C-alpha cells in the first residue's frame, strides 16, 4: 500500500525542514512519498527543503489560499492510496506513521484515523508527553471544539488494536484512505485561510456513514499556538467558513435556526469592521456559495446520517426536534457574542505521572552515523542504557539484554539491485555496564539497537533512532598495495575510479556501495558482477579486491587454455581436413596443423608490450561475449580464416607441421549488449599511477 505524507506549509521557518527531516527519520521501511504543499510562502522555508531534501516533492500555490485548499491541492498531487496529512510544524514519533497507515488498512479504508497529539517545543524540537491530546469534540450550535480524554470516548477493537471513536478531528495530523477522502468530497477548496475546515471534514465523515478513530499508540507532536504569529486571519473569513460548514451539513430547518443564532452571536459592528462583520462574512460566503450548494447536494444525496443523529450519538443539546417555532426556540437560548478567530490551544497538561521506571538509551544518540574504516574494519560502537524514573538508581545492578541488527536495502542506492542484506542479529547481555558491540562481519546500512531490562516487575524496552553505518573508500596507497600489478590497478581505475562506495575516492564516505551504471548489479572497486557478489564483497573493499584478483587469475587460466580448446573442436578438425585436401589437390603432402599458444609477456611491462595472453585475460574480466567460428566464447583474439572460411596456415618449407595465425577481434565484430566492445583498449588507456 503506497502512502503519501501531505505536509501543508506557509511561512514555517526552520520548523518545516525539521518536520520533513523528522518524517524521513521515522519512515523506516514504510514506502511513502513526501509532498510539501507551499501556500505561497514568502520566507525561505520551502526553498530550504528543496535544496536540502531533494527526495521531497513540492507543490506551489500561486497565491495564498489557506489551510483547506492547501490540503486539497496536496491530496490531488499525491500518488498514495493512503494520505497522511501533517502541518508543517509537526514531529512524528518512531513507528507512528506506519501505525496510522496500518490502522487505515485494518479498517479497510473506512475510517479517518487520528494520533495522540503532544505539545511540540519548536525551539528544542522535543515532544512533551505530559501535554497530550486525544479525542476532539464539536458543538454543532456554536461550532466550538475542544479536547476529549480517552475516558470520554467509546473504545472499539479493530484488528486486535484498541482504538477510540472521536466526534471530530483536529487537522494538524490525521490519516485517511484515498477512496474515503474522495467519497467525502475532500477538503473544501473554497474555505478561506484558516478555521473549521477540519471540523467540517470530520462531520462529513460521520454523516456519510463512517467513523473517526483515535489511536493513542500513534504519537505526533504539534506546535500549538495561542495566537497567529506567522499570518493574519481576517475575521470575516473565519465566519464565512462557518457559514459554509453549516450550509453544507445541516438540513434546511437546522440551517435556518443556526443562521439566526449565529447572526445574534456575532456583533453587527466592531472597531475593526465598522460596516458589520456579519455583512462582510455573508458577502464572502455568498461569493463561493455555488460550490457550497453543489457539495451540499452531493452530501445530502449520499449520506446515511444527519445532524440530529450526530447530536444524539455524542450527547449534544442541539439540534433537537422541537414543536416550538424557530424564533421562540432561539429567544430562550443564551447567545453570547463571539470574538474573532483563534487557533486551537494546545492540549492541557495531564496529571502528574506516578513514578515508574523507564529505560533510556544514552548511547548511541539519535541520528548518529558510524563509518567502516578505510582499512575495511567495522567501527567501534558503544551502547549504554540507564534506568530512569525511580530512586535509588538501579542501573548498576540491572541486567541489560541487547539486540543489534544491521539491515541494508540496495534498491535505495543509485543503480542498486533489488537486494537486501540482513546479517544475523547480535544478542548479548551486560550487567550494569555499557556494551561494546563486536561485529563479526563488515556490513553497513541501517543500525537498530534494542535493549530490554526488567525492573520492579516492569519489562522495559528502549530502541535506537535512525542510526546508520556507512562505508569509507580505501586510501589510494593502501589500495595500490593490495593490487599486485599495474593491469589490475588500471582495471580498478576504469571500473570504479578505485571506489568501493558511491563517494569520492581516497577516503570519501557513503551509505551506498558503488553499483554499476548498467544496473547489472556490479559492485565495488572491481565491479564484481558474475558470480553475484557476496555480502562481504558488497561492503568490504578488501573482500571485493581479493575476489577480483581471484576472478582475474581465473580469466588468465581460461585464456591460456583457449588455443587448445579451439584445436579440440570438431569444426577446427574439419577445417584442417579441408586444408589438407586442398594441398593434396595441388600435389602437396598433408601437414599436421596446430593452434599456437598465446604469446605472453607477464604484467611487468608497458601496456603496449603486453602479450596476447594478458590482453585476453583483460577481455575476460569484462566477459567473453559472443561466439567464435568454432562455437566457443569470443576471446580477444581469433583464428584467422580466409575469405572462403578456410584456415590460414603457415607451413615452413619442407616441414610437415603448420600453425594457424591469431588476429585481434575488431570491436565492430563483437555482439551488441555483450559488455564493452573496446574494453581492453579502454583499460589500457587509463592513466598510470596509484588509485
XYZ file of C-alpha atoms in Angstrom:
691
model
C 0.000 0.000 0.000
C 1.563 3.261 -1.162
C 1.418 6.176 1.268
C 1.672 9.910 0.722
C 2.650 12.292 3.509
C 0.989 15.601 2.635
C 2.636 18.441 4.567
C 0.969 21.848 4.351
C 3.241 24.834 4.789
C 3.043 28.608 4.988
C 5.965 30.656 6.328
C 7.007 27.835 8.628
C 10.602 28.968 9.073
C 13.027 26.298 10.343
C 10.132 24.123 11.530
C 9.337 22.907 8.011
C 12.771 21.419 7.361
C 12.739 19.821 10.803
C 9.260 18.430 10.176
C 10.248 16.819 6.888
C 13.510 15.505 8.298
C 11.664 14.040 11.290
C 9.287 12.253 8.924
C 12.163 10.812 6.901
C 13.888 9.641 10.068
C 10.888 7.623 11.274
C 9.681 6.174 7.973
C 11.839 3.058 8.456
C 10.604 0.611 5.792
C 7.288 2.389 5.209
C 7.061 3.033 1.474
C 5.922 6.635 1.336
C 6.359 9.753 -0.734
C 6.549 13.164 0.928
C 4.666 16.029 -0.691
C 5.180 19.532 0.698
C 2.422 21.923 -0.370
C 3.531 25.546 -0.290
C 0.691 28.004 0.320
C 2.621 30.848 -1.373
C 5.143 31.262 1.454
C 7.317 34.358 1.278
C 10.048 33.020 3.553
C 12.838 30.566 2.656
C 11.361 27.516 4.383
C 10.179 25.627 1.297
C 13.288 26.532 -0.697
C 15.450 25.115 2.097
C 13.593 21.799 1.886
C 14.025 21.738 -1.888
C 17.759 22.407 -1.568
C 18.493 20.006 1.236
C 15.975 17.196 0.752
C 15.601 16.515 -2.976
C 13.652 13.316 -2.269
C 10.687 15.520 -1.316
C 8.187 16.666 -3.943
C 6.959 20.236 -3.615
C 3.760 21.747 -4.947
C 3.379 25.516 -5.035
C 0.255 27.639 -4.910
C 0.427 30.821 -6.957
C -1.356 32.759 -4.214
C -2.150 32.442 -0.526
C -5.275 30.334 -0.128
C -5.317 28.840 3.336
C -5.277 25.529 5.155
C -8.156 23.713 3.477
C -7.355 24.478 -0.191
C -3.692 23.704 0.500
C -4.533 20.256 1.863
C -6.835 19.677 -1.100
C -4.091 20.635 -3.535
C -1.684 18.268 -1.785
C -4.155 15.385 -1.918
C -4.627 15.961 -5.628
C -0.873 15.936 -6.257
C -0.220 12.906 -4.039
C 0.025 9.456 -5.572
C -0.630 7.346 -2.490
C -3.510 5.047 -1.615
C -3.297 6.367 1.955
C -2.979 10.075 2.713
C -1.368 11.239 5.953
C -1.963 14.962 6.430
C 0.520 16.864 8.591
C 1.076 20.501 9.403
C 4.482 21.978 8.624
C 5.353 22.100 12.336
C 4.905 18.512 13.496
C 7.203 15.766 14.740
C 6.053 12.132 14.492
C 7.450 9.648 16.964
C 9.069 6.433 15.625
C 6.555 3.909 14.332
C 3.644 6.341 14.459
C 3.291 6.996 10.734
C 3.382 3.289 9.989
C 0.804 2.641 12.702
C -1.602 5.210 11.268
C -1.272 3.633 7.828
C -1.816 0.170 9.307
C -4.902 1.424 11.139
C -6.356 2.723 7.882
C -5.696 -0.670 6.286
C -7.245 -2.537 9.232
C -10.465 -0.558 8.775
C -10.373 -1.357 5.049
C -10.104 2.371 4.455
C -13.497 3.043 6.018
C -12.389 5.425 8.787
C -10.303 8.512 9.406
C -7.554 7.800 11.969
C -6.055 10.371 14.332
C -2.951 10.091 16.563
C -2.260 11.167 20.110
C -1.032 14.748 19.865
C 1.763 16.046 22.070
C 2.788 19.628 22.537
C 5.923 20.218 20.436
C 8.575 22.585 21.730
C 9.648 24.010 18.364
C 12.860 25.519 19.731
C 14.207 22.305 21.217
C 12.229 20.136 18.788
C 11.052 17.822 21.519
C 7.601 16.441 22.244
C 6.183 16.807 25.742
C 4.471 13.551 26.815
C 2.855 15.361 29.759
C 0.817 17.517 27.395
C -1.196 15.035 25.394
C -4.425 15.500 23.459
C -6.592 12.603 22.351
C -10.127 12.993 21.029
C -11.808 16.125 19.734
C -15.360 17.313 20.378
C -17.633 19.540 18.314
C -20.599 21.681 19.357
C -22.974 21.851 16.379
C -24.621 25.020 17.715
C -21.569 27.250 18.185
C -19.076 25.148 16.211
C -16.812 25.364 19.231
C -14.392 22.481 19.673
C -12.018 21.102 22.274
C -10.141 18.128 23.624
C -11.620 14.886 24.959
C -9.977 12.435 27.342
C -9.843 8.765 26.439
C -12.280 8.091 29.269
C -14.884 10.177 27.439
C -14.571 8.220 24.188
C -16.076 4.874 23.185
C -13.466 2.144 22.792
C -13.593 -0.200 19.812
C -11.406 -3.094 18.710
C -10.048 -3.022 15.184
C -7.799 -5.899 14.196
C -6.802 -6.534 17.847
C -5.981 -2.874 18.352
C -7.862 -0.782 20.859
C -8.993 2.433 19.198
C -11.443 5.130 20.288
C -14.279 6.876 18.493
C -13.728 10.630 18.324
C -16.589 13.028 17.492
C -14.308 15.267 15.456
C -10.695 15.784 14.481
C -8.019 18.440 14.517
C -6.438 18.889 11.104
C -2.773 19.031 12.077
C -2.348 15.249 11.797
C -4.651 12.522 10.510
C -4.677 9.624 8.048
C -7.305 8.546 5.545
C -7.601 6.208 2.579
C -7.849 7.931 -0.773
C -11.167 6.298 -1.661
C -12.787 7.597 1.510
C -11.189 11.016 1.047
C -12.749 11.304 -2.391
C -16.081 9.947 -1.175
C -16.170 12.743 1.425
C -15.609 15.288 -1.377
C -12.160 16.038 0.037
C -11.080 19.147 1.886
C -13.127 22.216 0.968
C -11.241 24.188 -1.701
C -13.319 27.320 -1.075
C -12.730 27.669 2.654
C -10.512 30.670 3.246
C -7.258 30.984 5.207
C -7.995 29.197 8.477
C -10.828 27.807 10.533
C -13.272 24.859 10.823
C -12.043 23.026 7.716
C -11.057 20.067 9.890
C -14.341 20.171 11.825
C -16.219 20.235 8.538
C -14.282 17.255 7.199
C -14.798 15.250 10.389
C -18.527 15.959 10.450
C -18.846 14.868 6.828
C -17.097 11.625 7.735
C -19.615 10.724 10.437
C -22.679 11.817 8.455
C -21.557 9.821 5.407
C -21.647 6.647 7.498
C -18.006 6.409 8.542
C -16.046 6.923 11.757
C -13.182 8.937 13.170
C -10.994 6.559 15.149
C -8.271 7.650 17.533
C -5.149 5.550 18.103
C -3.386 6.630 21.315
C -0.353 4.483 20.428
C 0.422 6.609 17.374
C 2.057 9.808 18.613
C 2.793 13.036 16.779
C 3.973 16.320 18.256
C 2.430 19.588 17.073
C 3.414 23.169 17.775
C 0.274 24.652 19.314
C -0.208 28.407 19.426
C -2.484 30.748 21.331
C -2.242 33.418 18.629
C -1.234 33.700 14.992
C 2.434 34.556 14.696
C 3.160 33.955 11.017
C -0.005 35.175 9.277
C -3.256 37.044 9.826
C -6.774 35.637 9.581
C -9.457 38.136 8.539
C -12.356 37.587 10.953
C -14.908 37.580 8.144
C -13.080 34.643 6.534
C -13.363 32.591 9.697
C -17.072 33.315 9.949
C -17.604 32.653 6.222
C -16.030 29.221 6.710
C -18.511 28.521 9.495
C -21.337 29.534 7.176
C -20.079 27.103 4.535
C -19.793 24.264 7.025
C -23.286 24.780 8.408
C -24.863 25.215 4.986
C -23.295 22.063 3.580
C -24.013 19.765 6.513
C -27.299 20.916 8.092
C -30.768 20.199 6.833
C -32.788 23.261 5.851
C -34.581 23.779 9.159
C -31.416 23.355 11.196
C -29.545 25.682 8.857
C -32.099 28.454 9.366
C -32.041 28.021 13.138
C -28.272 28.056 13.223
C -28.135 31.094 10.917
C -30.393 33.144 13.134
C -28.437 32.287 16.263
C -25.092 32.905 14.569
C -26.197 36.356 13.425
C -27.006 37.244 17.022
C -23.770 35.830 18.381
C -21.558 37.975 16.196
C -21.543 41.754 16.646
C -23.090 43.786 13.871
C -20.344 46.379 14.077
C -16.886 46.414 15.556
C -13.941 48.733 15.727
C -12.139 46.664 13.102
C -15.170 46.179 10.853
C -17.452 49.211 11.240
C -19.646 48.219 8.295
C -20.612 44.962 10.100
C -18.604 41.774 10.436
C -21.680 39.709 9.681
C -22.320 41.588 6.447
C -18.756 41.134 5.243
C -18.764 37.450 6.202
C -22.036 36.906 4.362
C -20.719 38.607 1.216
C -17.589 36.459 1.397
C -19.687 33.324 1.834
C -22.027 34.325 -0.968
C -19.196 34.705 -3.498
C -18.491 30.962 -3.355
C -21.964 29.811 -2.379
C -22.441 27.923 -5.647
C -19.717 25.421 -4.751
C -21.175 25.027 -1.259
C -24.586 24.258 -2.755
C -23.056 21.750 -5.150
C -21.276 19.913 -2.336
C -24.396 20.127 -0.161
C -26.459 18.433 -2.858
C -23.909 15.635 -3.128
C -23.606 15.121 0.627
C -27.316 15.154 1.351
C -27.940 12.763 -1.525
C -25.261 10.310 -0.399
C -25.151 10.347 3.385
C -26.820 7.874 5.712
C -26.993 10.121 8.804
C -27.911 13.695 9.643
C -27.066 16.271 12.287
C -29.832 15.003 14.581
C -28.236 11.555 14.609
C -24.875 13.164 15.372
C -26.320 15.141 18.297
C -27.880 12.017 19.792
C -24.758 9.933 19.179
C -22.461 12.354 21.001
C -24.859 13.707 23.636
C -25.322 17.252 22.305
C -28.157 19.547 23.385
C -28.669 20.878 19.876
C -30.065 20.331 17.350
C -33.149 18.569 18.575
C -36.644 18.094 17.227
C -38.972 20.720 18.709
C -42.620 21.639 18.262
C -41.907 25.284 19.088
C -41.425 27.943 16.401
C -37.829 28.581 15.413
C -37.712 32.162 16.694
C -39.185 31.247 20.081
C -36.701 28.429 20.393
C -33.705 30.723 19.985
C -35.025 33.608 22.040
C -34.969 31.303 25.038
C -31.339 30.375 24.494
C -28.377 32.266 25.834
C -26.398 33.583 22.873
C -23.003 35.043 23.678
C -21.263 37.318 21.148
C -18.138 35.758 19.729
C -14.800 37.413 19.068
C -12.557 36.848 16.080
C -10.857 33.597 15.199
C -8.254 31.994 17.403
C -6.142 28.939 16.660
C -6.758 25.820 18.701
C -4.978 25.957 22.034
C -2.612 23.152 22.858
C -3.781 20.202 24.924
C -3.799 20.790 28.658
C -1.145 19.030 30.711
C -2.203 15.686 32.090
C -1.940 14.889 35.768
C 1.464 14.151 37.234
C 2.540 10.616 36.437
C 3.067 8.008 39.126
C 6.799 7.309 39.382
C 7.501 4.251 37.283
C 10.805 3.047 35.875
C 11.727 3.762 32.301
C 14.656 2.783 30.154
C 16.727 5.361 28.306
C 19.309 4.634 25.647
C 22.124 7.080 26.376
C 24.446 5.942 23.622
C 24.408 5.992 20.639
C 22.427 9.196 20.272
C 19.625 9.545 17.746
C 20.743 10.101 14.184
C 24.355 9.067 14.787
C 26.350 7.724 11.838
C 29.277 5.313 12.129
C 31.805 4.586 9.391
C 33.545 1.421 8.273
C 37.215 2.406 8.208
C 39.272 2.910 5.080
C 41.018 -0.326 6.013
C 37.668 -2.178 5.840
C 37.269 -2.538 9.613
C 33.946 -2.145 11.410
C 33.566 0.948 13.611
C 33.609 0.836 17.383
C 30.048 1.255 18.620
C 29.341 1.529 22.334
C 25.761 1.225 23.566
C 24.773 2.394 27.032
C 21.405 2.303 28.777
C 20.147 3.695 32.058
C 17.079 3.104 34.192
C 15.260 6.367 34.955
C 12.240 7.479 36.925
C 12.997 5.709 40.203
C 15.427 6.181 43.050
C 17.870 4.918 44.042
C 19.252 4.321 40.564
C 19.071 0.554 39.882
C 21.219 0.721 36.736
C 24.441 -0.768 38.215
C 22.558 -3.875 39.366
C 20.436 -4.358 36.251
C 20.894 -6.951 33.520
C 20.540 -5.386 30.087
C 19.647 -7.657 27.189
C 20.823 -6.243 23.883
C 19.795 -6.989 20.315
C 21.764 -5.402 17.476
C 20.565 -5.634 13.894
C 22.003 -4.245 10.660
C 19.866 -4.161 7.525
C 20.535 -2.829 4.066
C 18.238 -2.356 1.081
C 20.338 -1.933 -2.053
C 17.398 -0.652 -4.095
C 17.574 2.754 -2.366
C 21.017 3.369 -3.884
C 21.854 4.622 -7.339
C 21.642 1.701 -9.782
C 21.115 -0.589 -6.798
C 19.617 -4.048 -7.414
C 16.571 -5.407 -5.597
C 18.643 -6.981 -2.857
C 18.600 -6.841 0.910
C 21.394 -7.745 3.299
C 20.249 -8.708 6.789
C 23.009 -10.427 8.760
C 22.014 -12.388 11.872
C 21.195 -10.232 14.870
C 23.801 -9.863 17.598
C 22.475 -10.690 21.069
C 24.358 -10.088 24.286
C 23.727 -9.378 27.970
C 25.598 -6.907 30.160
C 25.280 -6.343 33.889
C 25.001 -2.644 34.636
C 27.653 -1.752 32.088
C 27.760 -0.464 28.527
C 28.034 -2.819 25.566
C 30.895 -2.562 23.106
C 29.457 -4.186 20.018
C 31.685 -6.770 18.330
C 30.565 -7.007 14.720
C 31.542 -10.378 13.214
C 31.380 -9.148 9.611
C 31.879 -5.952 7.648
C 28.377 -4.695 6.963
C 26.684 -1.325 6.571
C 23.178 0.022 6.417
C 20.550 0.842 8.993
C 21.629 0.012 12.547
C 18.997 -0.786 15.160
C 19.966 -1.299 18.792
C 17.328 -2.510 21.222
C 17.816 -3.035 24.927
C 15.468 -4.621 27.446
C 15.581 -4.871 31.206
C 13.202 -5.952 33.948
C 12.976 -3.524 36.874
C 10.445 -3.821 39.680
C 8.341 -6.234 37.669
C 8.257 -3.897 34.663
C 9.662 -5.113 31.357
C 11.333 -2.017 29.929
C 12.435 -1.504 26.339
C 14.427 1.222 24.615
C 15.280 1.392 20.955
C 17.732 3.449 18.967
C 16.589 6.038 16.468
C 17.971 6.474 12.969
C 21.446 5.002 13.356
C 23.450 4.043 10.312
C 26.765 2.549 9.274
C 28.379 3.927 6.126
C 31.427 2.824 4.165
C 34.741 4.600 3.592
C 36.612 4.365 0.308
C 40.116 2.901 0.688
C 43.158 5.173 0.859
C 44.841 5.314 -2.543
C 48.169 3.985 -1.300
C 46.544 1.097 0.567
C 44.523 0.034 -2.440
C 47.557 0.360 -4.699
C 49.465 -2.043 -2.459
C 46.573 -4.517 -2.398
C 46.540 -4.864 -6.199
C 49.541 -6.947 -7.340
C 50.220 -5.407 -10.747
C 49.537 -2.430 -12.973
C 46.891 -4.124 -15.122
C 44.664 -4.812 -12.124
C 45.165 -1.236 -10.945
C 44.109 0.039 -14.351
C 41.053 -2.220 -14.237
C 40.135 -0.822 -10.804
C 40.523 2.747 -12.020
C 38.469 2.034 -15.135
C 35.731 0.053 -13.390
C 35.144 2.156 -10.287
C 37.588 5.018 -10.074
C 39.110 2.992 -7.196
C 35.915 3.353 -5.176
C 34.027 0.782 -3.147
C 31.325 3.279 -2.188
C 29.371 5.946 -4.016
C 31.542 8.819 -2.815
C 34.818 10.441 -3.753
C 37.835 8.165 -3.915
C 40.554 8.036 -1.267
C 38.514 8.406 1.929
C 35.032 9.513 0.853
C 32.103 8.031 2.803
C 28.649 6.919 1.714
C 25.820 4.715 2.883
C 25.661 3.183 -0.587
C 28.157 0.837 -2.217
C 29.079 1.803 -5.775
C 26.794 -0.173 -8.094
C 27.381 -0.416 -11.835
C 25.662 2.162 -14.015
C 24.388 -0.581 -16.348
C 22.113 -1.778 -13.497
C 23.573 -5.274 -13.814
C 24.437 -5.492 -10.115
C 28.178 -4.977 -10.385
C 29.613 -3.525 -7.207
C 32.691 -2.136 -5.547
C 36.274 -1.490 -6.548
C 36.359 -4.337 -9.072
C 32.659 -4.033 -10.023
C 32.073 -7.733 -9.397
C 29.017 -8.932 -11.297
C 29.199 -12.649 -12.100
C 29.095 -14.654 -9.990
C 26.863 -12.401 -7.910
C 28.953 -10.639 -5.260
C 28.697 -11.873 -1.702
C 27.614 -9.651 1.174
C 31.281 -9.348 2.186
C 32.227 -8.215 -1.304
C 29.483 -5.566 -1.238
C 30.665 -3.913 1.991
C 34.381 -4.784 2.339
C 36.669 -3.408 -0.317
C 39.310 -5.915 0.719
C 36.948 -8.830 0.087
C 35.935 -7.196 -3.182
C 39.529 -6.771 -4.346
C 40.510 -10.284 -3.247
C 37.624 -11.706 -5.252
C 38.540 -9.523 -8.220
C 42.130 -10.746 -8.137
C 40.868 -14.331 -7.980
C 38.496 -13.776 -10.876
C 41.264 -12.249 -12.975
C 43.506 -15.234 -12.240
C 40.689 -17.493 -13.391
C 40.320 -15.494 -16.593
C 44.065 -15.779 -17.185
C 43.879 -19.560 -16.823
C 40.946 -19.780 -19.232
C 42.761 -17.557 -21.716
C 45.781 -19.869 -21.520
C 43.595 -22.877 -22.300
C 41.680 -21.301 -25.163
C 44.046 -22.274 -28.033
C 43.878 -25.942 -27.038
C 40.084 -25.707 -26.841
C 39.961 -24.383 -30.393
C 42.158 -27.181 -31.674
C 39.989 -29.823 -29.999
C 36.739 -28.764 -31.677
C 35.225 -30.833 -34.482
C 34.837 -27.636 -36.512
C 38.554 -26.959 -36.398
C 39.425 -30.546 -37.312
C 37.053 -30.331 -40.265
C 38.839 -27.196 -41.455
C 42.194 -28.995 -41.086
C 40.863 -31.863 -43.219
C 39.675 -29.388 -45.854
C 43.031 -27.607 -45.773
C 44.960 -30.839 -46.360
C 42.564 -31.911 -49.100
C 43.353 -28.685 -50.923
C 47.077 -29.316 -50.501
C 46.727 -32.825 -51.884
C 44.818 -31.465 -54.876
C 47.790 -29.243 -55.581
C 50.257 -32.085 -55.238
C 51.405 -31.122 -51.762
C 51.630 -33.517 -48.829
C 49.265 -33.088 -45.847
C 50.616 -31.445 -42.698
C 49.825 -31.513 -39.019
C 48.096 -28.204 -38.171
C 48.268 -26.802 -34.634
C 46.904 -23.702 -32.936
C 49.763 -21.762 -31.343
C 49.621 -20.711 -27.711
C 49.054 -17.057 -26.983
C 52.185 -15.008 -26.601
C 52.832 -13.961 -23.008
C 54.739 -11.050 -21.575
C 53.845 -11.141 -17.920
C 52.463 -7.984 -16.309
C 55.683 -6.123 -15.544
C 55.743 -4.429 -18.936
C 54.262 -1.336 -20.522
C 50.714 -1.682 -21.879
C 51.923 -1.645 -25.487
C 54.146 -4.658 -24.766
C 51.513 -6.897 -23.190
C 51.205 -10.325 -24.764
C 48.124 -11.926 -26.246
C 47.557 -13.945 -23.088
C 47.499 -10.880 -20.851
C 45.256 -8.934 -23.235
C 42.816 -11.833 -23.449
C 42.646 -12.044 -19.645
C 41.689 -8.358 -19.569
C 38.949 -9.095 -22.099
C 37.800 -11.985 -19.946
C 37.370 -9.730 -16.928
C 34.665 -7.877 -18.863
C 33.320 -11.140 -20.274
C 33.873 -13.148 -23.456
C 30.527 -12.322 -25.001
C 29.528 -13.836 -28.337
C 30.934 -16.905 -30.121
C 33.808 -17.584 -32.472
C 33.779 -19.706 -35.637
C 34.079 -22.862 -33.541
C 31.170 -22.211 -31.167
C 33.430 -21.160 -28.309
C 33.171 -17.856 -26.379
C 34.606 -14.968 -28.380
C 38.001 -14.047 -26.930
C 40.205 -11.032 -27.626
C 41.873 -12.968 -30.457
C 40.509 -15.402 -33.043
C 41.966 -17.829 -35.571
C 42.466 -16.175 -38.966
C 40.276 -17.557 -41.761
C 40.487 -16.710 -45.434
C 37.693 -15.154 -47.495
C 36.228 -18.580 -48.139
C 36.193 -19.544 -44.482
C 39.240 -21.796 -44.677
C 42.195 -21.893 -42.354
C 45.197 -19.689 -42.974
C 48.168 -21.895 -42.066
C 51.852 -21.078 -42.046
C 53.886 -24.090 -43.252
C 57.675 -23.722 -43.349
C 59.323 -25.054 -46.497
C 59.965 -28.762 -46.304
C 58.085 -29.115 -42.998
C 55.208 -31.409 -42.206
C 54.000 -29.036 -39.458
C 51.818 -25.947 -39.855
C 50.419 -23.347 -37.447
C 47.388 -21.117 -37.645
C 47.506 -17.377 -37.087
C 45.835 -15.150 -34.496
C 44.136 -11.846 -35.202
C 42.590 -9.387 -32.772
C 38.800 -9.271 -32.938
C 37.660 -5.787 -34.002
C 35.122 -4.039 -31.772
C 32.635 -3.993 -34.655
C 32.606 -7.796 -34.725
C 31.506 -8.057 -31.124
C 27.813 -8.535 -30.269
C 25.709 -5.618 -29.093
C 24.859 -5.697 -25.408
C 27.715 -8.046 -24.632
C 29.794 -5.795 -22.436
C 32.197 -3.143 -23.666
C 33.452 -3.939 -27.216
C 36.507 -1.729 -26.646
C 37.116 -2.819 -23.057
C 40.787 -3.789 -23.437
C 41.737 -0.526 -25.113
C 39.745 1.459 -22.552
C 41.536 -0.234 -19.660
C 44.962 0.308 -21.190
C 44.145 3.955 -21.889
C 43.631 4.661 -18.184
C 46.332 6.906 -16.812
C 49.097 5.135 -14.960
C 49.705 5.680 -11.269
C 48.107 4.833 -7.925
C 44.363 4.910 -7.418
